[in-house]
XYZ file of C-alpha atoms in Angstrom:
628
model
C -2.715 22.830 -11.412
C -1.021 20.875 -8.604
C -2.606 20.986 -5.145
C 0.821 21.197 -3.440
C 4.160 22.160 -4.974
C 7.452 21.979 -3.082
C 10.378 23.679 -4.838
C 14.124 23.422 -4.077
C 13.541 22.474 -0.431
C 16.492 22.244 1.964
C 16.387 20.882 5.506
C 19.297 19.818 7.706
C 19.834 18.600 11.245
C 23.468 19.005 12.219
C 25.737 18.174 9.272
C 23.255 15.784 7.605
C 21.045 17.197 4.863
C 17.620 15.547 5.060
C 16.364 17.549 2.086
C 18.903 18.743 -0.465
C 17.138 20.726 -3.176
C 14.078 18.442 -3.141
C 11.139 19.061 -5.504
C 7.649 17.549 -5.329
C 4.150 18.221 -6.620
C 0.873 16.532 -5.722
C -1.983 16.299 -8.209
C -5.669 15.834 -7.396
C -6.676 12.213 -6.817
C -3.115 10.887 -6.422
C -2.214 8.395 -3.683
C 1.493 8.898 -3.053
C 3.486 6.631 -0.732
C 6.593 8.251 0.800
C 9.277 5.660 1.591
C 12.933 5.707 2.618
C 15.424 4.622 5.259
C 14.808 5.410 8.929
C 16.142 8.823 9.851
C 16.106 10.189 6.263
C 13.477 12.825 7.115
C 10.184 11.368 5.886
C 8.141 12.594 8.858
C 9.814 16.008 8.624
C 8.856 16.259 4.956
C 5.264 15.249 5.725
C 5.024 17.982 8.380
C 6.324 20.513 5.846
C 3.631 19.435 3.354
C 1.051 19.736 6.152
C 2.193 23.290 6.910
C 3.263 22.397 10.464
C 6.996 22.913 9.808
C 8.993 24.965 7.355
C 12.100 24.032 5.357
C 15.382 25.847 5.942
C 15.156 27.039 2.362
C 12.788 26.533 -0.549
C 9.104 27.187 -1.077
C 5.818 25.309 -0.579
C 2.930 26.527 -2.721
C -0.623 25.496 -1.824
C -3.448 25.936 -4.292
C -6.026 28.433 -3.010
C -8.769 26.922 -0.855
C -7.082 23.507 -0.542
C -7.729 21.878 2.851
C -5.036 19.670 4.373
C -5.375 17.230 7.263
C -2.376 15.607 8.952
C -2.588 12.435 11.088
C 0.668 11.821 13.042
C 2.058 8.441 14.107
C 0.860 8.877 17.680
C -2.237 11.136 17.621
C -2.972 13.207 20.730
C -6.480 13.916 22.058
C -7.891 16.272 24.680
C -8.000 14.793 28.169
C -11.416 13.333 29.030
C -12.724 13.670 25.453
C -15.321 11.271 24.099
C -14.962 9.752 20.641
C -17.640 12.136 19.284
C -15.819 15.152 20.746
C -12.468 14.015 19.373
C -13.788 13.380 15.870
C -15.646 16.697 15.743
C -12.319 18.460 16.471
C -11.556 17.840 12.801
C -14.419 20.214 12.012
C -13.222 23.066 14.225
C -13.603 25.712 11.501
C -17.136 24.587 10.613
C -18.193 24.535 14.282
C -16.789 28.030 14.816
C -18.583 29.366 11.737
C -21.880 27.818 12.836
C -21.533 29.353 16.289
C -20.803 32.794 14.780
C -23.789 32.536 12.465
C -26.153 31.440 15.233
C -25.034 34.305 17.533
C -26.146 36.870 14.895
C -23.346 39.212 15.921
C -23.816 42.498 13.964
C -20.052 42.837 13.755
C -19.920 39.683 11.601
C -20.509 39.634 7.872
C -23.232 36.982 8.057
C -23.458 36.643 4.281
C -19.754 35.800 4.099
C -20.077 33.405 7.061
C -23.060 31.681 5.430
C -21.214 31.365 2.108
C -18.221 29.766 3.832
C -20.456 27.344 5.760
C -22.138 26.257 2.548
C -18.771 25.848 0.798
C -17.670 23.524 3.619
C -21.044 21.722 3.751
C -21.227 22.706 7.408
C -24.948 22.957 8.134
C -25.137 19.236 8.997
C -21.722 18.602 10.523
C -23.224 16.500 13.348
C -24.647 14.064 10.801
C -21.275 13.874 9.051
C -19.602 12.907 12.332
C -22.285 10.277 13.092
C -21.966 8.740 9.616
C -18.175 8.603 9.915
C -18.369 6.909 13.323
C -20.741 4.312 11.911
C -18.423 3.601 8.967
C -15.471 3.133 11.304
C -17.455 1.157 13.916
C -16.770 3.613 16.751
C -18.995 4.296 19.758
C -19.526 8.070 20.094
C -19.899 8.050 23.888
C -16.709 6.034 24.592
C -13.813 7.844 26.302
C -10.766 8.051 24.030
C -8.375 7.477 26.954
C -9.887 4.016 27.544
C -9.320 2.827 23.961
C -6.566 0.575 22.606
C -3.829 1.919 20.333
C -5.549 0.527 17.231
C -8.910 2.085 18.136
C -7.265 5.449 18.854
C -5.801 5.285 15.363
C -9.337 4.761 14.025
C -10.494 7.853 15.931
C -7.703 9.907 14.329
C -8.688 8.619 10.881
C -12.318 9.436 11.639
C -11.247 13.011 12.437
C -9.637 13.281 9.029
C -12.476 11.653 7.085
C -15.147 13.760 8.787
C -13.207 16.893 7.794
C -13.261 15.630 4.170
C -9.977 17.372 3.230
C -8.609 17.846 -0.272
C -5.230 16.463 0.876
C -4.867 13.761 3.535
C -1.387 13.228 5.046
C -0.880 10.025 7.076
C 2.237 9.032 9.040
C 2.399 5.249 9.596
C -1.405 4.706 9.543
C -1.108 0.900 9.883
C 0.750 0.973 13.234
C -1.340 -0.669 16.001
C -3.894 -1.970 13.460
C -4.577 -5.686 13.127
C -4.780 -7.563 9.834
C -8.513 -7.042 9.283
C -8.224 -3.341 10.148
C -5.325 -2.898 7.692
C -7.380 -4.539 4.941
C -10.329 -2.303 5.826
C -8.126 0.819 5.812
C -6.695 -0.070 2.404
C -10.170 -0.256 0.879
C -11.168 2.972 2.648
C -8.199 4.914 1.268
C -8.721 3.522 -2.227
C -12.225 4.993 -2.118
C -11.033 8.361 -0.743
C -11.755 11.048 -3.329
C -9.057 13.522 -2.296
C -5.291 13.332 -2.727
C -3.256 11.237 -0.295
C 0.348 11.210 0.923
C 1.263 8.481 3.404
C 4.318 6.994 5.071
C 4.304 3.245 5.662
C 6.683 0.281 5.476
C 3.901 -2.293 4.965
C 4.648 -3.497 1.434
C 1.369 -5.367 0.906
C -0.527 -2.231 2.001
C 1.556 -0.115 -0.395
C 0.634 -2.406 -3.279
C -3.069 -1.979 -2.507
C -3.157 1.782 -1.920
C -0.436 3.638 -3.810
C -0.553 5.008 -7.341
C 2.934 6.563 -7.054
C 6.009 5.839 -4.928
C 8.080 8.792 -3.713
C 11.466 7.765 -2.341
C 13.496 10.050 -0.091
C 17.073 8.944 -0.691
C 20.151 10.927 0.430
C 18.269 14.215 0.470
C 16.696 13.767 -2.968
C 13.102 12.905 -3.869
C 12.675 10.379 -6.658
C 9.265 9.588 -8.106
C 8.201 6.205 -9.505
C 4.748 5.616 -11.038
C 2.739 2.606 -9.898
C 2.688 0.569 -6.704
C 5.520 -0.881 -4.622
C 6.029 -4.028 -6.704
C 6.627 -1.900 -9.798
C 8.964 0.366 -7.819
C 11.127 -2.572 -6.711
C 12.008 -3.510 -10.287
C 12.690 0.080 -11.352
C 14.822 0.790 -8.253
C 16.971 -2.288 -8.762
C 17.791 -1.234 -12.334
C 18.532 2.315 -11.171
C 20.921 1.196 -8.403
C 22.808 -1.065 -10.829
C 23.252 1.839 -13.258
C 24.387 4.144 -10.410
C 26.917 1.576 -9.184
C 28.383 1.243 -12.692
C 28.620 5.034 -13.112
C 30.311 5.401 -9.699
C 32.764 2.617 -10.541
C 33.763 4.381 -13.780
C 34.156 7.668 -11.894
C 36.287 6.092 -9.141
C 38.503 4.407 -11.748
C 39.122 7.734 -13.496
C 39.846 9.447 -10.162
C 42.322 6.707 -9.190
C 44.148 7.091 -12.535
C 44.420 10.843 -12.059
C 45.700 10.421 -8.484
C 48.451 8.076 -9.767
C 49.410 10.590 -12.446
C 49.704 13.519 -10.024
C 52.038 11.497 -7.785
C 54.521 10.622 -10.556
C 58.143 11.760 -10.478
C 59.670 15.232 -10.884
C 60.008 14.973 -14.651
C 56.314 14.235 -15.105
C 55.344 17.073 -12.791
C 57.379 19.592 -14.894
C 55.284 18.779 -17.939
C 51.927 18.227 -16.322
C 48.926 20.065 -17.717
C 47.398 22.846 -15.627
C 43.962 21.907 -16.999
C 44.487 18.298 -15.948
C 45.384 19.352 -12.403
C 42.268 21.490 -12.286
C 40.174 18.554 -13.468
C 41.652 16.396 -10.702
C 40.658 18.996 -8.112
C 37.116 19.007 -9.525
C 36.993 15.196 -9.394
C 38.131 15.223 -5.753
C 35.490 17.792 -4.884
C 32.762 15.822 -6.649
C 33.807 12.602 -4.895
C 33.777 14.320 -1.503
C 30.261 15.667 -2.067
C 28.870 12.352 -3.297
C 26.553 10.630 -0.826
C 26.860 6.906 -1.373
C 24.038 4.478 -0.822
C 23.794 3.770 2.893
C 25.146 0.369 3.842
C 22.898 -2.541 4.727
C 22.347 -3.944 8.178
C 24.383 -7.113 8.689
C 22.329 -9.470 10.790
C 23.620 -12.610 12.454
C 22.442 -14.584 15.453
C 23.940 -17.150 17.781
C 21.520 -20.056 18.088
C 23.405 -21.354 21.119
C 22.794 -24.964 22.104
C 20.191 -27.002 20.260
C 16.815 -27.408 21.930
C 14.980 -30.699 22.177
C 13.144 -31.886 19.079
C 9.776 -31.147 20.716
C 9.145 -27.483 21.497
C 5.619 -27.803 22.855
C 2.686 -30.199 22.743
C -0.772 -28.911 23.657
C -3.846 -31.103 24.006
C -7.365 -29.655 24.433
C -5.973 -26.546 26.122
C -8.449 -23.916 27.365
C -7.661 -20.567 28.978
C -9.811 -17.556 29.856
C -10.094 -14.675 32.296
C -13.834 -14.682 32.976
C -16.459 -14.620 30.251
C -15.752 -16.338 26.934
C -12.397 -18.180 26.805
C -9.525 -16.671 24.799
C -8.274 -20.175 23.922
C -10.550 -23.206 23.848
C -9.766 -26.869 23.161
C -6.565 -26.052 21.261
C -4.388 -29.003 20.235
C -1.037 -28.785 18.436
C 2.452 -30.286 18.289
C 5.225 -27.763 17.625
C 8.681 -29.007 16.696
C 12.202 -27.595 16.604
C 12.779 -25.477 13.495
C 9.114 -24.526 13.043
C 8.496 -20.897 12.146
C 5.003 -20.113 13.340
C 2.973 -16.967 12.822
C 0.162 -16.094 15.237
C -2.587 -14.264 13.367
C -5.666 -12.637 14.854
C -7.275 -9.295 15.693
C -6.112 -7.168 18.605
C -7.442 -8.571 21.873
C -8.094 -12.056 20.451
C -5.553 -13.667 22.810
C -2.345 -14.018 20.753
C -0.144 -13.158 23.753
C -2.092 -15.567 25.988
C -1.698 -18.407 23.492
C 1.999 -17.653 23.083
C 2.571 -17.780 26.844
C 0.724 -21.099 27.018
C 2.948 -22.535 24.269
C 6.106 -21.376 26.023
C 4.963 -22.753 29.395
C 4.797 -19.288 30.969
C 1.075 -19.638 31.695
C -0.912 -22.553 33.054
C -4.159 -23.559 31.295
C -7.568 -23.744 32.940
C -7.895 -27.221 31.447
C -5.970 -29.446 29.081
C -2.363 -30.629 29.037
C 0.798 -28.768 27.963
C 4.153 -30.465 27.595
C 7.179 -28.289 26.805
C 10.504 -29.411 25.379
C 13.957 -29.425 26.916
C 17.028 -27.199 26.746
C 15.113 -24.108 25.603
C 16.761 -20.678 25.505
C 14.205 -18.007 24.623
C 14.883 -14.500 23.323
C 11.760 -12.333 23.656
C 11.713 -9.190 21.525
C 8.787 -7.487 23.294
C 10.250 -7.937 26.774
C 13.454 -6.261 25.679
C 11.527 -3.308 24.248
C 10.303 -2.482 27.758
C 13.814 -2.926 29.175
C 15.495 -0.153 27.161
C 16.960 2.497 29.439
C 16.707 5.887 27.663
C 19.669 7.250 29.636
C 21.998 4.335 28.857
C 24.461 4.538 25.968
C 24.135 2.332 22.907
C 27.290 0.415 23.858
C 26.084 -0.286 27.415
C 22.698 -1.390 26.076
C 24.379 -4.048 23.934
C 27.222 -5.099 26.240
C 27.011 -3.679 29.790
C 30.431 -3.238 31.393
C 32.446 -4.640 28.497
C 33.760 -3.425 25.149
C 33.549 -6.904 23.630
C 30.699 -9.191 22.696
C 30.602 -12.919 21.917
C 28.543 -14.006 18.877
C 28.828 -17.749 18.466
C 32.558 -18.448 18.165
C 33.362 -14.844 17.212
C 34.534 -12.049 19.495
C 33.579 -8.564 18.298
C 34.179 -5.082 19.585
C 30.880 -3.491 20.543
C 31.465 -0.549 18.158
C 32.058 -2.926 15.265
C 28.918 -4.848 16.213
C 26.871 -1.629 16.325
C 28.192 -0.653 12.891
C 26.608 -3.872 11.548
C 23.294 -2.251 12.499
C 24.190 1.092 10.830
C 25.242 2.905 14.020
C 28.480 4.808 13.443
C 31.277 4.313 16.024
C 30.858 7.959 17.034
C 27.324 7.213 18.238
C 28.261 4.254 20.442
C 28.377 6.521 23.491
C 25.185 8.442 22.604
C 22.155 7.915 24.879
C 19.262 5.748 23.742
C 16.887 8.709 24.070
C 18.637 10.409 21.117
C 17.459 7.693 18.700
C 14.425 7.828 16.413
C 11.712 5.169 16.652
C 13.174 3.135 13.793
C 16.698 3.404 15.213
C 15.463 2.162 18.607
C 13.994 -0.895 16.923
C 17.331 -1.507 15.185
C 19.025 -1.278 18.585
C 16.514 -3.763 19.995
C 17.347 -6.192 17.196
C 21.051 -5.713 17.897
C 20.488 -6.512 21.568
C 18.258 -9.484 20.771
C 20.781 -11.051 18.404
C 23.670 -10.472 20.810
C 22.316 -13.209 23.075
C 22.335 -16.933 22.266
C 18.843 -18.347 21.792
C 17.270 -21.384 20.137
C 13.729 -19.939 20.296
C 12.943 -16.437 19.039
C 9.701 -14.750 20.045
C 9.146 -11.728 17.796
C 6.176 -9.621 18.910
C 5.543 -6.917 16.270
C 9.222 -6.592 15.256
C 8.369 -4.718 12.045
C 7.067 -1.480 13.607
C 9.188 1.506 12.468
C 11.680 -0.645 10.540
C 12.473 0.557 7.033
C 11.811 -1.727 4.073
C 15.448 -2.736 3.459
C 15.929 -3.755 7.110
C 12.651 -5.690 6.945
C 13.898 -7.647 3.945
C 17.199 -8.445 5.672
C 15.372 -9.524 8.839
C 13.253 -11.822 6.672
C 16.409 -13.444 5.271
C 17.859 -13.919 8.758
C 14.720 -15.545 10.165
C 14.346 -17.747 7.073
C 17.925 -19.041 7.405
C 17.775 -19.334 11.226
C 17.615 -23.036 12.168
C 16.023 -22.508 15.565
C 12.319 -22.032 16.306
C 10.522 -18.753 15.627
C 7.197 -17.469 16.969
C 6.133 -14.365 15.074
C 3.294 -11.972 15.926
C 2.904 -9.412 13.158
C 0.221 -7.753 11.051
C 2.632 -7.199 8.137
C 1.205 -9.707 5.679
C 4.179 -9.931 3.321
C 6.671 -10.232 6.182
C 4.714 -13.114 7.723
C 4.286 -14.878 4.371
C 8.027 -14.648 3.657
C 9.090 -16.058 7.047
C 6.676 -18.609 8.511
C 6.120 -22.266 7.690
C 2.680 -22.322 9.319
C 0.203 -19.986 11.004
C -1.976 -20.445 14.054
C -5.045 -18.395 13.164
C -7.855 -17.082 15.336
C -11.278 -18.258 14.174
C -13.257 -17.010 17.159
C -15.919 -15.577 14.878
C -17.043 -19.190 14.339
C -16.644 -20.325 17.958
C -15.283 -18.369 20.976
C -11.607 -19.086 21.634
C -11.108 -21.218 18.546
C -7.554 -21.331 17.147
C -6.438 -23.540 14.291
C -3.080 -24.286 12.689
C -2.635 -24.021 8.912
C 0.321 -24.925 6.736
C 1.912 -21.955 4.929
C 1.486 -18.217 5.439
C -1.435 -15.811 5.669
C -2.333 -16.140 1.988
C -2.400 -19.954 2.318
C -4.537 -19.690 5.469
C -7.064 -17.408 3.766
C -7.339 -19.754 0.773
C -7.741 -22.861 2.958
C -10.195 -21.122 5.312
C -12.365 -19.832 2.466
C -12.286 -23.208 0.744
C -13.286 -24.949 3.981
C -16.134 -22.505 4.602
C -17.377 -22.830 1.024
C -17.342 -26.628 1.275
C -19.224 -26.512 4.580
C -21.815 -24.130 3.121
C -22.257 -26.312 0.033
C -22.623 -29.414 2.172
C -25.228 -27.718 4.347
C -27.136 -26.542 1.281
C -27.054 -29.971 -0.326
C -28.118 -31.827 2.827
C -31.594 -33.398 2.270
C -34.474 -32.383 4.488
C -35.105 -34.797 7.365
C -37.687 -37.506 6.548
C -39.843 -39.569 8.891
C -38.244 -42.803 10.008
C -39.023 -45.708 7.688
C -40.711 -48.842 9.011
C -38.388 -51.412 10.395
C -37.075 -53.680 7.677
C -35.300 -56.940 7.652
C -31.716 -56.760 8.868
C -29.289 -55.939 6.071
C -25.567 -55.671 5.762
C -24.313 -53.101 8.261
C -23.181 -49.760 6.835
C -19.987 -48.474 8.331
C -20.754 -45.137 10.050
C -18.585 -42.058 9.451
C -16.275 -41.435 12.371
C -14.538 -38.272 13.539
C -10.989 -38.093 12.267
C -8.136 -38.113 14.744
C -6.249 -34.872 15.219
C -3.338 -36.183 13.144
C -5.586 -37.264 10.259
C -7.598 -34.025 10.386
C -4.421 -31.979 10.258
C -3.170 -34.073 7.331
C -6.486 -33.518 5.514
C -6.258 -29.756 6.102
C -2.691 -29.666 4.782
C -3.302 -31.720 1.638
C -4.757 -28.877 -0.521
C -1.699 -26.724 0.161
C 0.699 -29.577 -0.590
C -1.139 -30.401 -3.825
C -1.127 -26.741 -4.894
C 2.626 -26.467 -4.196
C 3.389 -29.580 -6.265
C 1.208 -28.351 -9.126
C 3.030 -25.011 -9.100
C 6.416 -26.766 -9.132
C 5.274 -29.016 -11.968
C 4.115 -26.003 -13.985
C 7.562 -24.399 -13.534
C 9.323 -27.572 -14.662
C 6.994 -27.891 -17.663
C 7.871 -24.327 -18.687
C 11.589 -25.206 -18.481
C 11.079 -28.306 -20.591
C 9.141 -26.294 -23.175
C 11.807 -23.572 -23.343
C 15.312 -23.563 -24.800
C 17.489 -22.442 -21.880
C 17.383 -25.844 -20.131
C 18.893 -27.646 -23.127
C 22.058 -25.603 -22.859
C 22.687 -26.823 -19.297
C 23.808 -30.323 -20.129
C 22.260 -33.799 -20.293
C 22.418 -34.365 -16.525
C 20.314 -31.298 -15.800
C 17.766 -32.224 -18.496
C 17.462 -35.724 -17.034
C 17.057 -34.290 -13.521
C 14.208 -31.940 -14.550
C 12.467 -34.670 -16.588
C 12.685 -37.159 -13.723
C 11.364 -34.645 -11.198
C 8.460 -33.750 -13.523
C 7.481 -37.436 -13.703
C 7.931 -37.961 -9.949
C 5.520 -35.142 -9.215
C 2.833 -36.976 -11.197
C 3.240 -39.968 -8.890
C 3.183 -37.780 -5.778
C 0.073 -35.923 -6.932
C -1.739 -39.191 -7.627
C -0.869 -40.483 -4.156
C -1.960 -37.249 -2.453
C -5.248 -37.150 -4.368
C -6.006 -40.748 -3.361
C -5.140 -39.959 0.260
C -7.348 -36.863 0.182
C -10.264 -38.906 -1.166
C -9.743 -41.600 1.457
C -9.670 -39.143 4.352
C -12.627 -37.157 2.990
C -14.786 -40.314 2.784
C -14.079 -41.447 6.355
C-alpha cells in the first residue's frame, strides 16, 4: 500500500490552474524528484503532501501511522535557540510523551503513553540527537542565529533525520550548500531508509539521488522512472510526439474554419454534425495549454576589453589569522570562462575582488587589463527595489531599451524572459524567487559588458532556463567569472577552474584546465603520484666517504610557473585528444561516414593520423617536463 496517495487534486491561484486533476502516489523506499518550471506550483504541491496546505479539490490519503517531515527552502528557528535545541524540535512528540510519562499524572493512560514512546524509539532521544549532530558535523552549543545559510540548512536536515520520518519532504535542499556539502548530502539521502520527495534544479544531484522523476507540467503530474538523465531522453521523445499531434489537430481545425466560411451555397448544404464538430474542436483548442515558451537570452558585449584581463603574481590576502589567498599566481585572458570552486568561507569572493582589482593584496603584484566593463550579478541582486515595477527595474524612465544595435520596447524585452506584457507594471515583490532571478538576468543582460561576474546565478532557476543560460555563456565571447556549486552547470560553461586546496596549505588556490570533473581527476592523480613518490622514496643513508671528483650530475630544478602550468594541463589535453581519436576511429569503423563523400572520409582519416602525431609530441613533452 502506498504511503501517500493524492487523487484528482485541483489548485488554482487566480485564473492559472497549478494542479488540474493531478494524481500521485508514493511507495516505501522511493526517492522522487519533483521538477518543473518556476511558478508551476511545486512548492505548493510539496506543502499539500506534507499536510501543511490543502488542495481546492481532491483528496490526500496518508497510510495510518506514517510520519512526515517537511524542510522548507528557508527554514525558521526559534530566536536564541542552540543547535541542540533546534534539532530536538524535530522530536517534539517524543519529548512531550516522555514528559507526560515522567510526571506520572493519574489522568494519563501510562500504558498507552509507554507503548507510543517505544513505537517511536523515544527513551533515548537525547542520544539520537547527539548522534545526528556528530554525523552532520554540528556543534550542539552553537547559536543557530550565528550560523551561515549552509550550516542552517544542515541544522534543518538534522531536525528531519533525528525525527527519522517515514516520508521526508525537502524543498531545494542544495541551496546555500557548497560542492562538498552537496556531495555529502547526496550520499546521505541515498542511505536514507524512508521515502523521499524533493524539489531541486541541480541536475547532477538529481542523477545521484532520484529513483523517479515527477514533472509538474501545465497542471498535470507525469511520472518517469529512473534518474534525470533517463528523464531527459524520455521527455524529448514525448514533446516531439505532442508537437506532431498538436500540428495535426491545428491543421484539421484550420480546414474546418475554411469550410465554415465558404459561400452561401455551401452553407445551405453544410452538415449540422460537422458544425458541431467544429465547435468541439474550437473548445478543445481553447482549453489546450501549450508548452510554455523558452527564455530568449541575448547580451550586448559592448566594446572589446584588452587582451589581458588580469595578471596576479604571488598574491596574498588575509584578514587576520590564516590567509584566504596565499602566493597565488595566474594570467587570465580575454574570452576565458573561469569557475571559482571552493567551500563556503574559503575566500572565493575575496579572490574574485583581487582579480577584478577591487581589492588590494597584502603582498604580491596585480595588473589588470584595459577597457573593462563589468556586469556583476550579485550586486544587482541587492539592488532590486521590491516596490518598483518590472519595466522600471529594466529601463528606468524609458519604454525602450538598447541591446547592441537593436532597439526594443521594454515589454517585448520582458516577454523574452517569459514575463507577459500585462505584468510589466506589476511590482517586483509580486514575483516568486525563480521569477526574481529571471528578472535579475534580464537586467544584467540589458547592460553592455565585456566581463560577466556570475555569483550563484543558478539559485531558483528552473532546469530549462539553466540550459539556455549555459548556451548563452558558452557562446558569449567576453570573459566570464562563475561562482556556483551546480556541478553540471559549471562543467558545461567554464574553460578552466580556480580551485581551493586549502586543506593542503592555508590559502592555496590553483588553476586547472577544464571543469570540476577535470579538476577532480587531475587533483586525485596528482595526489596519488605524490603519495606513490613519497612511499617509493628510499630511507636516508649516511653520507658516503668523499670520492674522486666525477662528472657533475645536473640537479633537478623547480619548474617555472609557465612550465608547471603546462605540465598540469598536459594530462587533460592528452585525454581530450584520445577521446577525439576514439570517436574518429568509431566513425571509420562504421558505415555512415562512407555515405558522406570522399572529401569527408579524407578529412576524418587525416585528422585521425594528425592526432597520433600530436599525442606523440605531448607525451614527449610530458616526459621532458616530468624529468626536469
